[in-house]
Short mmCIF file of C-alpha atoms and ligand atoms in Angstrom, two decimals:
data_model
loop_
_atom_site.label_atom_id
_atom_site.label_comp_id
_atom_site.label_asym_id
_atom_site.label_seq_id
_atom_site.Cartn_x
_atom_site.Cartn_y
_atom_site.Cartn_z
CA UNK N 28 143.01 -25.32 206.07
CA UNK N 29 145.89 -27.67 204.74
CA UNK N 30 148.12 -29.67 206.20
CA UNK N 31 151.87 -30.75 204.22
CA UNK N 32 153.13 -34.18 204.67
CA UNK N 33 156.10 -35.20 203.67
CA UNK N 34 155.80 -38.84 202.62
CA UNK N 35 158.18 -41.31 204.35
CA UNK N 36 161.02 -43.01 202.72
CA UNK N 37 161.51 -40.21 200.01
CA UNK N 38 164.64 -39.54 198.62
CA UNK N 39 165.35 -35.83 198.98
CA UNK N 40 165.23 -35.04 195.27
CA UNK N 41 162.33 -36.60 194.97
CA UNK N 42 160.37 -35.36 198.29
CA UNK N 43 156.78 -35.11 197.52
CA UNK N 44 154.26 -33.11 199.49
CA UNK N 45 150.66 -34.27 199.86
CA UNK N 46 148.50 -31.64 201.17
CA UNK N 47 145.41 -32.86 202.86
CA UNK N 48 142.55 -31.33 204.55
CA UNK N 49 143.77 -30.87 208.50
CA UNK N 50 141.20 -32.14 210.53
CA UNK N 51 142.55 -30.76 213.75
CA UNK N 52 142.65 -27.11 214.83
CA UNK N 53 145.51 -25.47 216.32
CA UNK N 54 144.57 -25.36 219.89
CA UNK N 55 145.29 -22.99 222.48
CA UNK N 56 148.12 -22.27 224.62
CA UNK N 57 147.56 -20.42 227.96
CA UNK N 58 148.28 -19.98 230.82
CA UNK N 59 146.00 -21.42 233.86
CA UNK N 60 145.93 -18.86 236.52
CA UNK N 61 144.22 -20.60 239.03
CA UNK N 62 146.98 -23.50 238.36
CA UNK N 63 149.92 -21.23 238.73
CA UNK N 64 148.29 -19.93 241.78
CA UNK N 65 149.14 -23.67 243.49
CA UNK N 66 152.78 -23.07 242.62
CA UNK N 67 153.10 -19.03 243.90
CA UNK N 68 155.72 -20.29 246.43
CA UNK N 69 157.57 -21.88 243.92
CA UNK N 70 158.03 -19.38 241.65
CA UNK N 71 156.47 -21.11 238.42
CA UNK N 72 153.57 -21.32 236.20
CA UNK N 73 151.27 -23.75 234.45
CA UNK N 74 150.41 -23.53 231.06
CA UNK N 75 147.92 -25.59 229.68
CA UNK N 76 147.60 -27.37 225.70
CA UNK N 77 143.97 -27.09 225.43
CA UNK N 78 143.09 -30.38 223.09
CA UNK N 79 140.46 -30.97 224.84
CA UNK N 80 138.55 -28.27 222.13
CA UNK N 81 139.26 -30.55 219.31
CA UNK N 82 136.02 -30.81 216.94
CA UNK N 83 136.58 -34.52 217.80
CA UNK N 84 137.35 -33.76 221.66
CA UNK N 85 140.60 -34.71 222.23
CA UNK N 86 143.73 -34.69 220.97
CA UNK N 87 143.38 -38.00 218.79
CA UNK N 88 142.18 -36.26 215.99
CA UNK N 89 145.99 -35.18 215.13
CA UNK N 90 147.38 -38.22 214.12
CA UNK N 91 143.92 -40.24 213.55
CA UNK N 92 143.17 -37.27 210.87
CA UNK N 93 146.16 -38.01 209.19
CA UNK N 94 146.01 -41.09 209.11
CA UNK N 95 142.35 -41.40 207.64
CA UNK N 96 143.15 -38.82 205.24
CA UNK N 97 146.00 -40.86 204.14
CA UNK N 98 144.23 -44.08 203.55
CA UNK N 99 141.30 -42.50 202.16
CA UNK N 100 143.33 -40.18 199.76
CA UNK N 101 146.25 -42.49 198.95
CA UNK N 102 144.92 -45.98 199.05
CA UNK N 103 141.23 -44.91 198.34
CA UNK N 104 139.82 -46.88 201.40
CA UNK N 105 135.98 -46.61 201.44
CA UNK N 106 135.34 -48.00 204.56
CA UNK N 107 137.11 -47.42 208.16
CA UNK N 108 137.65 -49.58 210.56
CA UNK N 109 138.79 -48.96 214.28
CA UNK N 110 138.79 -50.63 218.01
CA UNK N 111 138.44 -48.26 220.54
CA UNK N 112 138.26 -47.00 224.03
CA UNK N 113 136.08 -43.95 223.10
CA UNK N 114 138.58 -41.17 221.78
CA UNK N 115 140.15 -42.68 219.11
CA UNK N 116 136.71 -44.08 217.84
CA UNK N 117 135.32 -40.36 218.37
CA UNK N 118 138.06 -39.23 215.82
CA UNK N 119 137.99 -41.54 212.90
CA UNK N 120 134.16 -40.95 213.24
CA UNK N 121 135.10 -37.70 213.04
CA UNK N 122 137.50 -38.15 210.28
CA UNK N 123 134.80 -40.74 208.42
CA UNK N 124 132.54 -37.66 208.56
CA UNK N 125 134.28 -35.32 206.98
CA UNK N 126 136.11 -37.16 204.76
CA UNK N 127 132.43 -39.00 203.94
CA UNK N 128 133.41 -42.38 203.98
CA UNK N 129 131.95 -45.47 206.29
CA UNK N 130 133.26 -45.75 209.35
CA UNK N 131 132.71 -49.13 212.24
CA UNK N 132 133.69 -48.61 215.51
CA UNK N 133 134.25 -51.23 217.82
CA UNK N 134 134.29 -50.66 221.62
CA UNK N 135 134.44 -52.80 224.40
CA UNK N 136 131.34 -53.19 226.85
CA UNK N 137 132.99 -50.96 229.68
CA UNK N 138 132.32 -47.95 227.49
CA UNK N 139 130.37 -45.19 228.83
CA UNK N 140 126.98 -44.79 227.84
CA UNK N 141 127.48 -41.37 226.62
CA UNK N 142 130.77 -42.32 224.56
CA UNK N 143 128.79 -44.61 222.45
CA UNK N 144 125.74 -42.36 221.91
CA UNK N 145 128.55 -39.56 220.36
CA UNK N 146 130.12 -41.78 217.83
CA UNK N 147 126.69 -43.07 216.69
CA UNK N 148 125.80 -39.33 216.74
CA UNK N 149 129.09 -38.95 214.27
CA UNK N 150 127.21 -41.10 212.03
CA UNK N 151 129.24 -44.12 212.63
CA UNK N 152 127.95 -47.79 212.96
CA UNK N 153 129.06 -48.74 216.56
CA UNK N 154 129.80 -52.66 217.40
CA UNK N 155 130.01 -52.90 221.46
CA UNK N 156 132.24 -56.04 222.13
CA UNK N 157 134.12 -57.86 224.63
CA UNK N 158 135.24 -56.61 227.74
CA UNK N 159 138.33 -55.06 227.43
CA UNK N 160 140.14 -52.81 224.44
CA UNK N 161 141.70 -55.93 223.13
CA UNK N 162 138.71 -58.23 222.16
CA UNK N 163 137.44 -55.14 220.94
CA UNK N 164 140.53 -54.75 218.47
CA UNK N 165 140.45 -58.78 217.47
CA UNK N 166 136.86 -57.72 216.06
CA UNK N 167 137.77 -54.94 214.25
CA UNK N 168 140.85 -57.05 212.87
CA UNK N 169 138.79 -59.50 211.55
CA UNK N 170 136.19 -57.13 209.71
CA UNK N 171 139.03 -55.08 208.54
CA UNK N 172 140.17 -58.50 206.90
CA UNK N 173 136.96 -58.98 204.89
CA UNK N 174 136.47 -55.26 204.52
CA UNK N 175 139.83 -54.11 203.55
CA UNK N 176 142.91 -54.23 205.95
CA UNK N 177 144.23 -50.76 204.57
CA UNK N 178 140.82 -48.78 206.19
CA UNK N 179 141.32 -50.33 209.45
CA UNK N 180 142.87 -47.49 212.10
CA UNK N 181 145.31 -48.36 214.96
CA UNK N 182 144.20 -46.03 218.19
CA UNK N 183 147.63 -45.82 218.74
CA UNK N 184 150.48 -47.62 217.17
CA UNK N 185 151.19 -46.35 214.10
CA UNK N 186 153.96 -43.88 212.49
CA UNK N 187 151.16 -41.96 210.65
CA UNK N 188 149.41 -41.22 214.00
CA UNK N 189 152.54 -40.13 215.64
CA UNK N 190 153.53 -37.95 213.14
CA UNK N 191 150.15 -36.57 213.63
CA UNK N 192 150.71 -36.14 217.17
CA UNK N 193 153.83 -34.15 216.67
CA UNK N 194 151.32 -31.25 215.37
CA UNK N 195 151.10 -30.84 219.18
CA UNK N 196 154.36 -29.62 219.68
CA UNK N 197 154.97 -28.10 216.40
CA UNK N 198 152.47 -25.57 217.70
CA UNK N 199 153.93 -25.33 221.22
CA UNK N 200 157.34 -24.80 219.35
CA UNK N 201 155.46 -21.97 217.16
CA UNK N 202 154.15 -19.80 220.36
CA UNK N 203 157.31 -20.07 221.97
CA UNK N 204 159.78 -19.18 218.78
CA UNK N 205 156.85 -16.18 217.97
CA UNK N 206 157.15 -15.44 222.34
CA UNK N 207 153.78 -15.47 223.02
CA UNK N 208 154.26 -18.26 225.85
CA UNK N 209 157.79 -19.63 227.36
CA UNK N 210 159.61 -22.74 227.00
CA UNK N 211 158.26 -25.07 229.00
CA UNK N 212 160.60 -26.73 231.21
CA UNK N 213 158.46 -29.52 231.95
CA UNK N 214 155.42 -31.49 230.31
CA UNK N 215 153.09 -33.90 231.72
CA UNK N 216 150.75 -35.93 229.50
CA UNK N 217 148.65 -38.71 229.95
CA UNK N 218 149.70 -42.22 228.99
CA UNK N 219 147.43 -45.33 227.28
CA UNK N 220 148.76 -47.11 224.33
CA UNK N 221 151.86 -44.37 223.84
CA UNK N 222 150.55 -42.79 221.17
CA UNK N 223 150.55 -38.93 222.30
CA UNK N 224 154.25 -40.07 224.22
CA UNK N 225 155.28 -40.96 221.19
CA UNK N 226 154.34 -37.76 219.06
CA UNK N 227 155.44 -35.14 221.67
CA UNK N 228 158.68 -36.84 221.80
CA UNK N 229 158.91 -36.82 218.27
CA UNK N 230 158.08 -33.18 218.01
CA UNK N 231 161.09 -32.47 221.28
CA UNK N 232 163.43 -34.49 218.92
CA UNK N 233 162.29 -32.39 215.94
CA UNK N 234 162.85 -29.02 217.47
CA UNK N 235 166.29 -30.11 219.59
CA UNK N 236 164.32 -29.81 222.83
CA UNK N 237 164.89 -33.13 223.78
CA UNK N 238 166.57 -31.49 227.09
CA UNK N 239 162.99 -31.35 228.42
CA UNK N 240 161.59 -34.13 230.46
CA UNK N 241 158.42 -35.40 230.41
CA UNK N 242 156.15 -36.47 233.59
CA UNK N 243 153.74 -39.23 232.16
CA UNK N 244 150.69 -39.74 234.38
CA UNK N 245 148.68 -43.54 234.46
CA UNK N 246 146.39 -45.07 237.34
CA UNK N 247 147.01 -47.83 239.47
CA UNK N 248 145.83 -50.35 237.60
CA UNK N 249 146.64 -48.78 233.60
CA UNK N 250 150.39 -48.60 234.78
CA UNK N 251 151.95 -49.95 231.64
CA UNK N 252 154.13 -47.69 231.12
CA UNK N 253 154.84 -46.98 234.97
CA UNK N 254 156.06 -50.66 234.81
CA UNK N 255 157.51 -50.68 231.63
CA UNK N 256 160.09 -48.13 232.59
CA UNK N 257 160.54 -49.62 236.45
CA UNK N 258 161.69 -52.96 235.15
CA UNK N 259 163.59 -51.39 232.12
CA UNK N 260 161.78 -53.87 229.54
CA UNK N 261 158.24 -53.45 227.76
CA UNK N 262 155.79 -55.35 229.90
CA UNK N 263 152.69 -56.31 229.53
CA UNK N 264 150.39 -56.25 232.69
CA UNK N 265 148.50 -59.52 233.54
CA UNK N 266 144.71 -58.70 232.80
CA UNK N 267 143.77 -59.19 236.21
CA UNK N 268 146.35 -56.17 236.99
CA UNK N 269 144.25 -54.14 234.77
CA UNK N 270 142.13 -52.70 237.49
CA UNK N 271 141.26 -49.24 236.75
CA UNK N 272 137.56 -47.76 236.22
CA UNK N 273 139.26 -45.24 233.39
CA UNK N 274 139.17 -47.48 230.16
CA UNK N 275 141.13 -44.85 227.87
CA UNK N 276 144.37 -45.40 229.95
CA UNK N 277 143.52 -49.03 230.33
CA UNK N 278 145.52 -51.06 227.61
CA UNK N 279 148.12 -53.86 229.05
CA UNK N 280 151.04 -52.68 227.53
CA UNK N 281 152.11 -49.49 225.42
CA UNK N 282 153.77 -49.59 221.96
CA UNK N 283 157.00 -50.70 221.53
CA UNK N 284 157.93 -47.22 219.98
CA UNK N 285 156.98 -45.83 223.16
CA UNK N 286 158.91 -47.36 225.38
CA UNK N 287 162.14 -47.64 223.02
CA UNK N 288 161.75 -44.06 222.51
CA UNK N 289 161.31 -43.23 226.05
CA UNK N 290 165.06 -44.69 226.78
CA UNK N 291 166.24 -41.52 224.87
CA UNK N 292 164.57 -38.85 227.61
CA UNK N 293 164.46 -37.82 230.72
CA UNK N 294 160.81 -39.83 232.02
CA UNK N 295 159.08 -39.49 234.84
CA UNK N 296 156.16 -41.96 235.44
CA UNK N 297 153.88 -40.64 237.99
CA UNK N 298 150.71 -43.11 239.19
CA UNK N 299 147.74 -41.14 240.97
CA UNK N 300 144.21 -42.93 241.64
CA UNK N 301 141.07 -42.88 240.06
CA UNK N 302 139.07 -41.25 242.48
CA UNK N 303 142.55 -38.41 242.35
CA UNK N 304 141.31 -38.27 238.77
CA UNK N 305 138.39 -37.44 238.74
CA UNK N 306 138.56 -35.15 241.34
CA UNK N 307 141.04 -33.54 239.46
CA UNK N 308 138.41 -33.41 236.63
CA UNK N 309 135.93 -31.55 238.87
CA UNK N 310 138.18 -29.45 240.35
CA UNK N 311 139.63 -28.21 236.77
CA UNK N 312 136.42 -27.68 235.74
CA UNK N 313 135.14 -25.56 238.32
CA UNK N 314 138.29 -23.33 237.55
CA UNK N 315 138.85 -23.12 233.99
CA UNK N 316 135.57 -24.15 232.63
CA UNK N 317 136.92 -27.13 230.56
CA UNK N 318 135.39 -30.17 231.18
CA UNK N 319 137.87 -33.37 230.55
CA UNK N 320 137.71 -37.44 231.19
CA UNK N 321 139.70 -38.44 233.90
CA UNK N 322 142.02 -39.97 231.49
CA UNK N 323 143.38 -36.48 231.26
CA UNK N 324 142.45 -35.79 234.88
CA UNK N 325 145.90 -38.03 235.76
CA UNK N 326 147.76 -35.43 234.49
CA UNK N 327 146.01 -32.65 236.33
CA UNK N 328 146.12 -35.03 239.05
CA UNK N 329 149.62 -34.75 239.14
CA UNK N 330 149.89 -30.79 239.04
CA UNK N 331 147.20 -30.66 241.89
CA UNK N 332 149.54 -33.00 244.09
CA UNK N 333 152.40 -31.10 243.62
CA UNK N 334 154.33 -34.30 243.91
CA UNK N 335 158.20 -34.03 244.80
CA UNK N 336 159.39 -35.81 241.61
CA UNK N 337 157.51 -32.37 239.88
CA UNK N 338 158.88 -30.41 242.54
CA UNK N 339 162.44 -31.69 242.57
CA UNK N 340 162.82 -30.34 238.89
CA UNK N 341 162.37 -26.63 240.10
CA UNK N 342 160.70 -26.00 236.71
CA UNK N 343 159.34 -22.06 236.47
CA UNK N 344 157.05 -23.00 233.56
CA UNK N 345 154.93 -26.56 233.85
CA UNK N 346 153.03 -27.53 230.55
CA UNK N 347 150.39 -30.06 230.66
CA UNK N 348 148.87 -31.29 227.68
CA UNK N 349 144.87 -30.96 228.26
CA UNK N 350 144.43 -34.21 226.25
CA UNK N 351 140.54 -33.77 226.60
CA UNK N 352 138.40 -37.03 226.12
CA UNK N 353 134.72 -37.51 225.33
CA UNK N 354 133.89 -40.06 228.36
CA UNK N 355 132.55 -37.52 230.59
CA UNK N 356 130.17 -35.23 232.30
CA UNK N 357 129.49 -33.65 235.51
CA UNK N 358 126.74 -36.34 236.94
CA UNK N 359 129.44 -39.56 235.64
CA UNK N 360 132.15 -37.31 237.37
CA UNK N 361 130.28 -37.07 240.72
CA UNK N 362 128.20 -40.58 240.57
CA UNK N 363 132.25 -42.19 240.35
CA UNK N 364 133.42 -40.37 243.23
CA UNK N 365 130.43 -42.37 244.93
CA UNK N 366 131.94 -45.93 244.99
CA UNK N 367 135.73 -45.01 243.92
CA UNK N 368 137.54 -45.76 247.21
CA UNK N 369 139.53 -43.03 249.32
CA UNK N 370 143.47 -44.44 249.36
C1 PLP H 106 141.59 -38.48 226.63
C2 PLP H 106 142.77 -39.35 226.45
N1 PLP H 106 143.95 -38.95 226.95
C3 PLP H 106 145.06 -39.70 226.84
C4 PLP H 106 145.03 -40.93 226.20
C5 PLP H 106 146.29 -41.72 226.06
O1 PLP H 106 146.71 -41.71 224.73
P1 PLP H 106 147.61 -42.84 224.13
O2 PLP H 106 146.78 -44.08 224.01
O3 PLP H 106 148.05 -42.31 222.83
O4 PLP H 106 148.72 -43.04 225.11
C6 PLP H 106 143.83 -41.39 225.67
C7 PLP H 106 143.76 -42.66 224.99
O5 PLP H 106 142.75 -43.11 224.52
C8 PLP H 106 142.68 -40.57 225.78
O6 PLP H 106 141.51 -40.96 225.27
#
């Protein structure tokens, strides 16, 4: 399979195409019946992006993939380097893999078990360090700076990553020009560093569909973004505000990009709880077989809540973007729901 890239600052008689090999599939888009059945009174559905099938096992792989193939190909990087909360790692791992170069990932010590034991599995060599995301990136910044700064891989902020993320809705925008599946007049994602904000609302701007808004779903405790857009500035939480169990969501402050972008749409920050998470991950699994970390249980969360901000928009067809995540299994699920508190 190929993927065309247009490289950046090109003039238009000299536009040159790269074509790499795409190391994301083009996931499904369906509807979730047993979703749609919560919204029956309402008149609406819920469709579902299902990136939680990724080879990688969530949606990172879209712009990571790029991103490595890009170094690799263009600026013949032998050795990647990335910080992670589990995903991201997963998908340059990936990426390494396939591409067969090195790959270090660096994660912090909060990292599941499990998480670690997949990369490794990926063939990667896995450094566990510090406590949070960010001591875990200030490692992988200084071996990128002996190893090569060009092979080491942002999770999140970086322009070949979003572009990569746009592949999200260039396929949504595919289905719905080819009317297999509707507009949506809604989407909720999940939001960490801003990265998959970033590319969907790249892809809206893209395809003129910047008319639809966007719910973006965080804990209490990974509300960044939440904040971000209260206060009308980019914040940065205090680390001792930085409270939730679900590490993916859990940076201090999103990109820049992110929230500048944001400005330019109709956002609607949503907070649930952990424990809303991952019951939200139990429940979706029971009814659509798919089993997904709680950071993408926020968004389903959200849908499961029917929250009035959601409601208020009378939408008649709700996408979520099933962001996936590799942090995760049945026993974690239920052992969490043991000492996450009822609110
Ligand atoms: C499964 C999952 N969903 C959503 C996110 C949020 O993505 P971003 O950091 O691009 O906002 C992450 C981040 O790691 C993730 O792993």
């Amino acid at each position: 399979m190929g993927l065309s890239v247009m490289s950046p600052n090109t003039s238009c008689d000299s536009i040159e195409i790269k074509s790499y090999t795409q190391l994301h599939i083009n996931s499904p888009f369906l509807e979730s019946l047993p979703l749609s059945k919560l919204y029956t009174s309402e008149n609406a559905k819920v469709w579902m992006k299902i990136d939680a099938v990724q080879p990688s096992g969530s949606f990172k792989i879209r712009g990571i993939g790029l991103l490595c193939n890009k170094v690799v190909n263009e600026k013949n990087v032998k050795h990647l380097i990335c910080s992670s909360g589990g995903n991201a790692g997963k998908s340059v791992a990936y990426a390494g893999r396939k591409l067969g170069i090195k790959t270090t990932i660096v994660l912090p010590t909060t990292i599941p078990e499990e998480t670690v034991e997949k990369i490794r599995d990926e063939g990667a060599n896995v450094i566990v360090h510090g406590n949070i995301w960010d001591d875990a990136d200030s490692l992988a910044r200084e071996i990128a700076l002996k190893e090569g700064l060009d092979g080491y891989i942002h999770p999140f902020d970086n322009p070949t990553l979003w572009e990569g993320h746009t592949t999200i809705i260039d396929e949504i925008y595919q289905d719905v020009s080819r009317g297999i599946s509707p507009k949506p007049d809604v989407i909720l994602c999940s939001v960490g560093g801003g990265g998959l904000l970033i590319g969907i609302l790249k892809g809206l701007e893209k395809y003129n569909w910047s008319d639809i808004p966007i719910i973006t779903a965080e804990t209490y405790g990974s509300h960044s973004f939440w904040k971000s857009h209260k206060e009308n500035k980019l914040t940065k939480l205090e680390i001792s505000e930085v409270t939730s169990t679900i590490k993916t969501l859990a940076t201090r402050s999103v990109c820049s990009e992110a929230f500048e972008m944001s400005r330019r749409f109709k956002i609607i920050p949503i907070l649930v709880s952990d424990r809303e998470a991952v019951e939200a991950c139990l429940k979706y699994v029971d009814q659509e077989r798919i089993l997904v970390e709680p950071a993408c249980g926020a968004s389903l969360a959200i849908l499961y809540k029917k929250p009035t901000e959601l409601l208020n928009l009378n939408p008649k067809n709700i996408l979520t973007i099933v962001c996936g995540g590799n942090g995760t299994s049945i026993s974690s699920l239920n052992k969490s729901l043991q000492t996450l508190p009822i609110l």
